Amino acid sequence: MKITFLGTGTSLGVPIIGCSCETCNSKDPRDKRLRTSCYVQTGDYHFLIDIGPDFRQQMLREKISKIDFVLITHEHNDHIAGIDDIRPFNFMQNQSINFYCNDRVYHDLISKYDYIFKENKYPGSPSINLKPILYDEAMYLEELNIVPILLMHGKIDILGYRIGKMAYLTDISSISSEELSKLQGIEVLIISALRKESHHSHINLSQAIDIYQSTSASRCYLIHLSHHYPCHEALQSELPSGVFAAYDGMSIGVTKM
Ligand SMILES: [Zn+2]
Ligand SMILES: [Zn+2]
Ligand SMILES: [Zn+2]
């Protein structure tokens, strides 16, 4: 299984418009962080986790031409705003694309993007089958076993996903011990770590490292990173062994099952 980090930045991206801090001014391409999302290739399946506002640019950069389905973590703009740009995939693949999300996100997407989901819609608008999933129900798509993980993100419940030996937890502020037990046996943890300081709806760096160290994972990749961190190289040198600051365009291999 191959995972490509399409974006690794927080909701404003890095650099932030108008900001002249050291990280935003960095010349290192690894400090250019689009909004967080990833692309997973396993066997014949190619899919996305989240489809943020930089989706079009990410698809062009990675030369991606196939998306079988999309897993949505939650309805915040930085995770869904690329939805209209799914159209080229509708045209290329000549099919609707399934989007999986929790029940609240299902209703939210229908009201935000009514032009996509109403009857008699304008010809050429995106063709999406929204599929609500329950957090305590694993999905079986052919040989893929995808386990939704219930996370808290401030006051809302959102979904993380376990796919084989990898778990992807973004925008997490807390996880119950019961949900944490679903991560047993993973090799790779991909987890958001907004910044070093605490935040009401995101864990910080030390909390992310604590969660990683409580799992069986031998590698941890940090995502959803803000400009409050030092430049990539300085950040990486501060991290414990096995913990990596992911960057846009990075790809990693993970055992599938
Ligand atoms: Zn976010
Ligand atoms: Zn900045
Ligand atoms: Zn969010």
PDB file of C-alpha atoms and ligand atoms in Angstrom:
ATOM      1  CA  MET A   1       0.000   0.000   0.000  1.00  0.00           C
ATOM      2  CA  LYS A   2       1.330   3.427  -0.960  1.00  0.00           C
ATOM      3  CA  ILE A   3       0.253   6.656   0.716  1.00  0.00           C
ATOM      4  CA  THR A   4       0.990  10.049  -0.815  1.00  0.00           C
ATOM      5  CA  PHE A   5       0.638  13.184   1.281  1.00  0.00           C
ATOM      6  CA  LEU A   6      -1.253  15.601  -0.964  1.00  0.00           C
ATOM      7  CA  GLY A   7      -1.241  18.352   1.648  1.00  0.00           C
ATOM      8  CA  THR A   8       0.098  18.581   5.197  1.00  0.00           C
ATOM      9  CA  GLY A   9      -0.906  22.085   6.266  1.00  0.00           C
ATOM     10  CA  THR A  10      -3.536  23.393   8.623  1.00  0.00           C
ATOM     11  CA  SER A  11      -6.696  25.149   7.410  1.00  0.00           C
ATOM     12  CA  LEU A  12      -4.883  28.340   6.332  1.00  0.00           C
ATOM     13  CA  GLY A  13      -2.064  26.461   4.627  1.00  0.00           C
ATOM     14  CA  VAL A  14       1.605  27.434   4.901  1.00  0.00           C
ATOM     15  CA  PRO A  15       2.652  30.094   4.011  1.00  0.00           C
ATOM     16  CA  ILE A  16      -0.339  32.050   5.288  1.00  0.00           C
ATOM     17  CA  ILE A  17      -1.431  34.931   3.090  1.00  0.00           C
ATOM     18  CA  GLY A  18       0.285  38.121   4.283  1.00  0.00           C
ATOM     19  CA  CYS A  19       2.449  36.426   6.941  1.00  0.00           C
ATOM     20  CA  SER A  20       6.184  37.117   7.023  1.00  0.00           C
ATOM     21  CA  CYS A  21       7.242  34.766   9.825  1.00  0.00           C
ATOM     22  CA  GLU A  22      10.331  32.621   9.341  1.00  0.00           C
ATOM     23  CA  THR A  23       8.366  29.489   8.430  1.00  0.00           C
ATOM     24  CA  CYS A  24       6.118  31.294   5.951  1.00  0.00           C
ATOM     25  CA  ASN A  25       9.240  32.889   4.393  1.00  0.00           C
ATOM     26  CA  SER A  26      11.165  29.601   4.214  1.00  0.00           C
ATOM     27  CA  LYS A  27      12.675  28.698   0.831  1.00  0.00           C
ATOM     28  CA  ASP A  28      12.473  24.961   1.651  1.00  0.00           C
ATOM     29  CA  PRO A  29       9.737  23.398  -0.543  1.00  0.00           C
ATOM     30  CA  ARG A  30       8.817  21.187   2.445  1.00  0.00           C
ATOM     31  CA  ASP A  31       7.562  24.336   4.195  1.00  0.00           C
ATOM     32  CA  LYS A  32       4.948  24.886   1.462  1.00  0.00           C
ATOM     33  CA  ARG A  33       1.981  23.073   2.929  1.00  0.00           C
ATOM     34  CA  LEU A  34      -1.326  22.770   1.112  1.00  0.00           C
ATOM     35  CA  ARG A  35      -4.440  21.796   3.032  1.00  0.00           C
ATOM     36  CA  THR A  36      -4.332  18.274   4.506  1.00  0.00           C
ATOM     37  CA  SER A  37      -5.394  15.255   2.477  1.00  0.00           C
ATOM     38  CA  CYS A  38      -3.849  12.004   1.268  1.00  0.00           C
ATOM     39  CA  TYR A  39      -4.059   9.569  -1.645  1.00  0.00           C
ATOM     40  CA  VAL A  40      -3.981   5.827  -0.979  1.00  0.00           C
ATOM     41  CA  GLN A  41      -3.117   3.191  -3.570  1.00  0.00           C
ATOM     42  CA  THR A  42      -3.637  -0.434  -2.617  1.00  0.00           C
ATOM     43  CA  GLY A  43      -4.139  -3.274  -5.053  1.00  0.00           C
ATOM     44  CA  ASP A  44      -6.572  -2.046  -7.682  1.00  0.00           C
ATOM     45  CA  TYR A  45      -8.005   0.659  -5.389  1.00  0.00           C
ATOM     46  CA  HIS A  46      -6.988   4.292  -5.506  1.00  0.00           C
ATOM     47  CA  PHE A  47      -8.764   6.615  -3.110  1.00  0.00           C
ATOM     48  CA  LEU A  48      -8.602   9.878  -1.213  1.00  0.00           C
ATOM     49  CA  ILE A  49      -8.974  10.806   2.403  1.00  0.00           C
ATOM     50  CA  ASP A  50     -10.569  14.281   2.258  1.00  0.00           C
ATOM     51  CA  ILE A  51     -10.845  16.660  -0.666  1.00  0.00           C
ATOM     52  CA  GLY A  52      -9.795  20.134   0.438  1.00  0.00           C
ATOM     53  CA  PRO A  53      -9.610  23.498  -1.344  1.00  0.00           C
ATOM     54  CA  ASP A  54      -6.210  22.637  -2.917  1.00  0.00           C
ATOM     55  CA  PHE A  55      -7.497  19.417  -4.474  1.00  0.00           C
ATOM     56  CA  ARG A  56      -7.149  20.538  -8.100  1.00  0.00           C
ATOM     57  CA  GLN A  57      -3.551  21.668  -7.632  1.00  0.00           C
ATOM     58  CA  GLN A  58      -2.718  18.454  -5.747  1.00  0.00           C
ATOM     59  CA  MET A  59      -4.127  16.252  -8.527  1.00  0.00           C
ATOM     60  CA  LEU A  60      -2.129  18.140 -11.171  1.00  0.00           C
ATOM     61  CA  ARG A  61       1.068  18.040  -9.116  1.00  0.00           C
ATOM     62  CA  GLU A  62       0.846  14.277  -8.472  1.00  0.00           C
ATOM     63  CA  LYS A  63      -0.529  13.525 -11.969  1.00  0.00           C
ATOM     64  CA  ILE A  64      -3.394  11.531 -10.484  1.00  0.00           C
ATOM     65  CA  SER A  65      -5.926  10.200 -12.980  1.00  0.00           C
ATOM     66  CA  LYS A  66      -7.935   7.662 -10.983  1.00  0.00           C
ATOM     67  CA  ILE A  67     -10.110   7.974  -7.872  1.00  0.00           C
ATOM     68  CA  ASP A  68     -12.339   5.059  -6.931  1.00  0.00           C
ATOM     69  CA  PHE A  69     -13.865   6.687  -3.853  1.00  0.00           C
ATOM     70  CA  VAL A  70     -13.361   9.377  -1.214  1.00  0.00           C
ATOM     71  CA  LEU A  71     -13.377   8.988   2.563  1.00  0.00           C
ATOM     72  CA  ILE A  72     -14.393  12.192   4.340  1.00  0.00           C
ATOM     73  CA  THR A  73     -13.242  12.845   7.903  1.00  0.00           C
ATOM     74  CA  HIS A  74     -15.503  15.837   8.602  1.00  0.00           C
ATOM     75  CA  GLU A  75     -17.257  18.838   7.087  1.00  0.00           C
ATOM     76  CA  HIS A  76     -14.778  21.638   7.767  1.00  0.00           C
ATOM     77  CA  ASN A  77     -13.932  23.585   4.637  1.00  0.00           C
ATOM     78  CA  ASP A  78     -10.278  22.574   4.585  1.00  0.00           C
ATOM     79  CA  HIS A  79     -11.412  18.940   4.185  1.00  0.00           C
ATOM     80  CA  ILE A  80     -14.225  19.218   1.629  1.00  0.00           C
ATOM     81  CA  ALA A  81     -13.947  22.410  -0.413  1.00  0.00           C
ATOM     82  CA  GLY A  82     -12.461  20.672  -3.473  1.00  0.00           C
ATOM     83  CA  ILE A  83     -15.660  18.707  -4.046  1.00  0.00           C
ATOM     84  CA  ASP A  84     -16.646  20.486  -7.291  1.00  0.00           C
ATOM     85  CA  ASP A  85     -13.289  19.558  -8.848  1.00  0.00           C
ATOM     86  CA  ILE A  86     -14.201  15.862  -8.777  1.00  0.00           C
ATOM     87  CA  ARG A  87     -15.791  16.532 -12.215  1.00  0.00           C
ATOM     88  CA  PRO A  88     -12.737  15.595 -14.329  1.00  0.00           C
ATOM     89  CA  PHE A  89     -12.783  12.184 -12.615  1.00  0.00           C
ATOM     90  CA  ASN A  90     -16.501  11.800 -13.406  1.00  0.00           C
ATOM     91  CA  PHE A  91     -15.727  12.563 -17.035  1.00  0.00           C
ATOM     92  CA  MET A  92     -12.560  10.415 -17.301  1.00  0.00           C
ATOM     93  CA  GLN A  93     -14.035   7.436 -15.487  1.00  0.00           C
ATOM     94  CA  ASN A  94     -17.520   7.954 -16.858  1.00  0.00           C
ATOM     95  CA  GLN A  95     -19.062   7.228 -13.465  1.00  0.00           C
ATOM     96  CA  SER A  96     -20.273   8.719 -10.182  1.00  0.00           C
ATOM     97  CA  ILE A  97     -17.817   8.650  -7.286  1.00  0.00           C
ATOM     98  CA  ASN A  98     -18.791   7.315  -3.861  1.00  0.00           C
ATOM     99  CA  PHE A  99     -18.093   9.647  -0.937  1.00  0.00           C
ATOM    100  CA  TYR A 100     -18.186   8.039   2.541  1.00  0.00           C
ATOM    101  CA  CYS A 101     -18.850  10.181   5.619  1.00  0.00           C
ATOM    102  CA  ASN A 102     -20.723  10.170   8.903  1.00  0.00           C
ATOM    103  CA  ASP A 103     -24.409  11.009   9.099  1.00  0.00           C
ATOM    104  CA  ARG A 104     -23.976  14.644  10.176  1.00  0.00           C
ATOM    105  CA  VAL A 105     -21.519  15.302   7.350  1.00  0.00           C
ATOM    106  CA  TYR A 106     -23.935  13.631   4.918  1.00  0.00           C
ATOM    107  CA  HIS A 107     -26.635  16.199   5.768  1.00  0.00           C
ATOM    108  CA  ASP A 108     -24.152  19.060   5.876  1.00  0.00           C
ATOM    109  CA  LEU A 109     -22.820  18.322   2.382  1.00  0.00           C
ATOM    110  CA  ILE A 110     -26.338  18.073   0.959  1.00  0.00           C
ATOM    111  CA  SER A 111     -27.248  21.495   2.338  1.00  0.00           C
ATOM    112  CA  LYS A 112     -23.934  23.200   1.457  1.00  0.00           C
ATOM    113  CA  TYR A 113     -23.765  21.760  -2.043  1.00  0.00           C
ATOM    114  CA  ASP A 114     -27.446  21.488  -2.897  1.00  0.00           C
ATOM    115  CA  TYR A 115     -26.712  22.021  -6.613  1.00  0.00           C
ATOM    116  CA  ILE A 116     -24.779  18.725  -6.629  1.00  0.00           C
ATOM    117  CA  PHE A 117     -27.377  16.646  -4.844  1.00  0.00           C
ATOM    118  CA  LYS A 118     -30.726  18.011  -6.011  1.00  0.00           C
ATOM    119  CA  GLU A 119     -32.866  16.316  -8.640  1.00  0.00           C
ATOM    120  CA  ASN A 120     -32.777  17.715 -12.171  1.00  0.00           C
ATOM    121  CA  LYS A 121     -29.392  19.261 -11.563  1.00  0.00           C
ATOM    122  CA  TYR A 122     -27.497  21.364 -14.053  1.00  0.00           C
ATOM    123  CA  PRO A 123     -25.792  19.145 -16.663  1.00  0.00           C
ATOM    124  CA  GLY A 124     -22.075  18.720 -16.004  1.00  0.00           C
ATOM    125  CA  SER A 125     -22.272  19.237 -12.239  1.00  0.00           C
ATOM    126  CA  PRO A 126     -20.386  16.758 -10.087  1.00  0.00           C
ATOM    127  CA  SER A 127     -21.763  13.230  -9.891  1.00  0.00           C
ATOM    128  CA  ILE A 128     -21.365  11.948  -6.329  1.00  0.00           C
ATOM    129  CA  ASN A 129     -23.035   9.128  -4.383  1.00  0.00           C
ATOM    130  CA  LEU A 130     -22.980  10.149  -0.737  1.00  0.00           C
ATOM    131  CA  LYS A 131     -22.774   7.121   1.535  1.00  0.00           C
ATOM    132  CA  PRO A 132     -23.304   7.622   5.261  1.00  0.00           C
ATOM    133  CA  ILE A 133     -21.307   5.226   7.429  1.00  0.00           C
ATOM    134  CA  LEU A 134     -21.473   4.396  11.088  1.00  0.00           C
ATOM    135  CA  TYR A 135     -18.350   4.677  13.163  1.00  0.00           C
ATOM    136  CA  ASP A 136     -18.832   1.219  14.623  1.00  0.00           C
ATOM    137  CA  GLU A 137     -19.233  -0.477  11.279  1.00  0.00           C
ATOM    138  CA  ALA A 138     -16.205  -1.479   9.261  1.00  0.00           C
ATOM    139  CA  MET A 139     -16.569  -1.239   5.504  1.00  0.00           C
ATOM    140  CA  TYR A 140     -15.599  -4.056   3.248  1.00  0.00           C
ATOM    141  CA  LEU A 141     -14.801  -2.995  -0.269  1.00  0.00           C
ATOM    142  CA  GLU A 142     -13.657  -6.084  -2.104  1.00  0.00           C
ATOM    143  CA  GLU A 143     -10.430  -7.044  -0.329  1.00  0.00           C
ATOM    144  CA  LEU A 144     -10.188  -3.744   1.579  1.00  0.00           C
ATOM    145  CA  ASN A 145     -11.212  -3.563   5.198  1.00  0.00           C
ATOM    146  CA  ILE A 146     -11.684   0.048   6.270  1.00  0.00           C
ATOM    147  CA  VAL A 147     -12.376   0.664   9.932  1.00  0.00           C
ATOM    148  CA  PRO A 148     -13.840   4.071  10.865  1.00  0.00           C
ATOM    149  CA  ILE A 149     -12.455   5.429  14.145  1.00  0.00           C
ATOM    150  CA  LEU A 150     -14.563   7.819  16.210  1.00  0.00           C
ATOM    151  CA  LEU A 151     -12.603  10.919  17.218  1.00  0.00           C
ATOM    152  CA  MET A 152     -13.557  14.127  18.973  1.00  0.00           C
ATOM    153  CA  HIS A 153     -12.613  17.415  17.285  1.00  0.00           C
ATOM    154  CA  GLY A 154     -13.528  20.047  19.858  1.00  0.00           C
ATOM    155  CA  LYS A 155     -17.277  19.618  20.273  1.00  0.00           C
ATOM    156  CA  ILE A 156     -17.952  17.524  17.170  1.00  0.00           C
ATOM    157  CA  ASP A 157     -17.406  13.821  16.503  1.00  0.00           C
ATOM    158  CA  ILE A 158     -15.482  13.060  13.353  1.00  0.00           C
ATOM    159  CA  LEU A 159     -14.001  10.013  11.651  1.00  0.00           C
ATOM    160  CA  GLY A 160     -10.482   8.723  11.432  1.00  0.00           C
ATOM    161  CA  TYR A 161      -9.804   5.625   9.361  1.00  0.00           C
ATOM    162  CA  ARG A 162      -7.761   2.487   9.766  1.00  0.00           C
ATOM    163  CA  ILE A 163      -6.758   0.839   6.511  1.00  0.00           C
ATOM    164  CA  GLY A 164      -4.681  -2.303   6.960  1.00  0.00           C
ATOM    165  CA  LYS A 165      -1.657  -1.502   9.105  1.00  0.00           C
ATOM    166  CA  MET A 166      -2.111   2.266   8.775  1.00  0.00           C
ATOM    167  CA  ALA A 167      -4.361   4.634  10.729  1.00  0.00           C
ATOM    168  CA  TYR A 168      -5.142   8.196   9.651  1.00  0.00           C
ATOM    169  CA  LEU A 169      -6.366  10.509  12.403  1.00  0.00           C
ATOM    170  CA  THR A 170      -6.698  14.155  11.473  1.00  0.00           C
ATOM    171  CA  ASP A 171      -8.210  17.105  13.364  1.00  0.00           C
ATOM    172  CA  ILE A 172      -8.358  15.057  16.533  1.00  0.00           C
ATOM    173  CA  SER A 173      -8.723  16.632  19.965  1.00  0.00           C
ATOM    174  CA  SER A 174      -9.284  13.342  21.815  1.00  0.00           C
ATOM    175  CA  ILE A 175      -9.849   9.620  21.321  1.00  0.00           C
ATOM    176  CA  SER A 176     -11.433   7.152  23.748  1.00  0.00           C
ATOM    177  CA  SER A 177      -9.547   4.076  24.907  1.00  0.00           C
ATOM    178  CA  GLU A 178     -12.138   1.927  23.148  1.00  0.00           C
ATOM    179  CA  GLU A 179     -11.462   3.594  19.808  1.00  0.00           C
ATOM    180  CA  LEU A 180      -7.715   3.525  20.462  1.00  0.00           C
ATOM    181  CA  SER A 181      -7.969  -0.246  20.804  1.00  0.00           C
ATOM    182  CA  LYS A 182      -9.046  -0.413  17.142  1.00  0.00           C
ATOM    183  CA  LEU A 183      -5.511   0.658  16.266  1.00  0.00           C
ATOM    184  CA  GLN A 184      -3.976  -2.511  17.693  1.00  0.00           C
ATOM    185  CA  GLY A 185      -1.357  -3.944  15.350  1.00  0.00           C
ATOM    186  CA  ILE A 186      -0.851  -0.869  13.187  1.00  0.00           C
ATOM    187  CA  GLU A 187       2.621  -0.123  11.791  1.00  0.00           C
ATOM    188  CA  VAL A 188       2.059   3.454  10.749  1.00  0.00           C
ATOM    189  CA  LEU A 189       0.148   6.247  12.464  1.00  0.00           C
ATOM    190  CA  ILE A 190      -0.643   9.407  10.528  1.00  0.00           C
ATOM    191  CA  ILE A 191      -1.889  12.004  13.004  1.00  0.00           C
ATOM    192  CA  SER A 192      -2.541  15.735  13.087  1.00  0.00           C
ATOM    193  CA  ALA A 193      -0.403  17.869  15.391  1.00  0.00           C
ATOM    194  CA  LEU A 194      -1.416  21.478  14.824  1.00  0.00           C
ATOM    195  CA  ARG A 195       1.342  23.177  16.831  1.00  0.00           C
ATOM    196  CA  LYS A 196       3.268  22.941  20.101  1.00  0.00           C
ATOM    197  CA  GLU A 197       0.832  25.095  22.071  1.00  0.00           C
ATOM    198  CA  SER A 198      -2.517  23.669  23.140  1.00  0.00           C
ATOM    199  CA  HIS A 199      -5.718  24.344  21.145  1.00  0.00           C
ATOM    200  CA  HIS A 200      -9.413  23.812  21.926  1.00  0.00           C
ATOM    201  CA  SER A 201     -10.138  21.507  18.992  1.00  0.00           C
ATOM    202  CA  HIS A 202      -6.762  19.987  18.053  1.00  0.00           C
ATOM    203  CA  ILE A 203      -4.176  17.999  19.945  1.00  0.00           C
ATOM    204  CA  ASN A 204      -0.723  19.559  20.079  1.00  0.00           C
ATOM    205  CA  LEU A 205       2.654  18.017  19.291  1.00  0.00           C
ATOM    206  CA  SER A 206       3.287  16.360  22.649  1.00  0.00           C
ATOM    207  CA  GLN A 207      -0.248  14.906  22.749  1.00  0.00           C
ATOM    208  CA  ALA A 208       0.223  13.477  19.235  1.00  0.00           C
ATOM    209  CA  ILE A 209       3.503  11.864  20.286  1.00  0.00           C
ATOM    210  CA  ASP A 210       1.818  10.433  23.410  1.00  0.00           C
ATOM    211  CA  ILE A 211      -0.908   8.828  21.300  1.00  0.00           C
ATOM    212  CA  TYR A 212       1.692   7.413  18.894  1.00  0.00           C
ATOM    213  CA  GLN A 213       3.712   5.953  21.767  1.00  0.00           C
ATOM    214  CA  SER A 214       0.600   4.267  23.159  1.00  0.00           C
ATOM    215  CA  THR A 215       0.117   2.318  19.892  1.00  0.00           C
ATOM    216  CA  SER A 216       2.070  -0.505  18.256  1.00  0.00           C
ATOM    217  CA  ALA A 217       3.123   1.767  15.386  1.00  0.00           C
ATOM    218  CA  SER A 218       6.835   1.980  14.604  1.00  0.00           C
ATOM    219  CA  ARG A 219       6.455   5.088  12.428  1.00  0.00           C
ATOM    220  CA  CYS A 220       4.421   8.234  12.930  1.00  0.00           C
ATOM    221  CA  TYR A 221       3.820  10.967  10.354  1.00  0.00           C
ATOM    222  CA  LEU A 222       2.580  14.373  11.528  1.00  0.00           C
ATOM    223  CA  ILE A 223       0.081  16.304   9.390  1.00  0.00           C
ATOM    224  CA  HIS A 224      -2.161  19.419   9.569  1.00  0.00           C
ATOM    225  CA  LEU A 225       0.861  21.485  10.597  1.00  0.00           C
ATOM    226  CA  SER A 226       0.736  25.242  11.172  1.00  0.00           C
ATOM    227  CA  HIS A 227       3.257  28.045  10.643  1.00  0.00           C
ATOM    228  CA  HIS A 228       3.789  28.185  14.425  1.00  0.00           C
ATOM    229  CA  TYR A 229       6.313  25.381  13.981  1.00  0.00           C
ATOM    230  CA  PRO A 230       9.920  26.167  13.077  1.00  0.00           C
ATOM    231  CA  CYS A 231      11.001  25.402   9.494  1.00  0.00           C
ATOM    232  CA  HIS A 232      10.787  21.759   8.433  1.00  0.00           C
ATOM    233  CA  GLU A 233      14.395  20.819   9.048  1.00  0.00           C
ATOM    234  CA  ALA A 234      14.471  22.349  12.529  1.00  0.00           C
ATOM    235  CA  LEU A 235      11.139  20.714  13.386  1.00  0.00           C
ATOM    236  CA  GLN A 236      12.304  17.305  12.166  1.00  0.00           C
ATOM    237  CA  SER A 237      15.501  17.518  14.238  1.00  0.00           C
ATOM    238  CA  GLU A 238      13.422  18.029  17.406  1.00  0.00           C
ATOM    239  CA  LEU A 239      11.217  14.952  16.904  1.00  0.00           C
ATOM    240  CA  PRO A 240      11.767  11.623  18.680  1.00  0.00           C
ATOM    241  CA  SER A 241      12.931   8.642  16.649  1.00  0.00           C
ATOM    242  CA  GLY A 242      10.223   7.161  14.451  1.00  0.00           C
ATOM    243  CA  VAL A 243       8.310  10.458  14.275  1.00  0.00           C
ATOM    244  CA  PHE A 244       8.409  12.404  11.020  1.00  0.00           C
ATOM    245  CA  ALA A 245       6.978  15.716   9.940  1.00  0.00           C
ATOM    246  CA  ALA A 246       5.201  14.758   6.713  1.00  0.00           C
ATOM    247  CA  TYR A 247       5.530  17.161   3.788  1.00  0.00           C
ATOM    248  CA  ASP A 248       3.572  17.677   0.600  1.00  0.00           C
ATOM    249  CA  GLY A 249       4.422  15.137  -2.065  1.00  0.00           C
ATOM    250  CA  MET A 250       6.057  12.700   0.383  1.00  0.00           C
ATOM    251  CA  SER A 251       4.993   9.123  -0.154  1.00  0.00           C
ATOM    252  CA  ILE A 252       5.384   6.118   2.110  1.00  0.00           C
ATOM    253  CA  GLY A 253       4.844   2.377   1.854  1.00  0.00           C
ATOM    254  CA  VAL A 254       2.825   0.405   4.412  1.00  0.00           C
ATOM    255  CA  THR A 255       2.101  -3.332   4.642  1.00  0.00           C
ATOM    256  CA  LYS A 256      -1.447  -3.816   3.426  1.00  0.00           C
ATOM    257  CA  MET A 257      -2.910  -6.326   5.872  1.00  0.00           C
TER     258      MET A 257
HETATM  259 ZN    ZN B   1      -8.688  20.677   9.337  1.00  0.00          ZN
HETATM  260 ZN    ZN B   2       3.641  32.626   9.157  1.00  0.00          ZN
HETATM  261 ZN    ZN B   3     -11.549  20.507  11.333  1.00  0.00          ZN
END
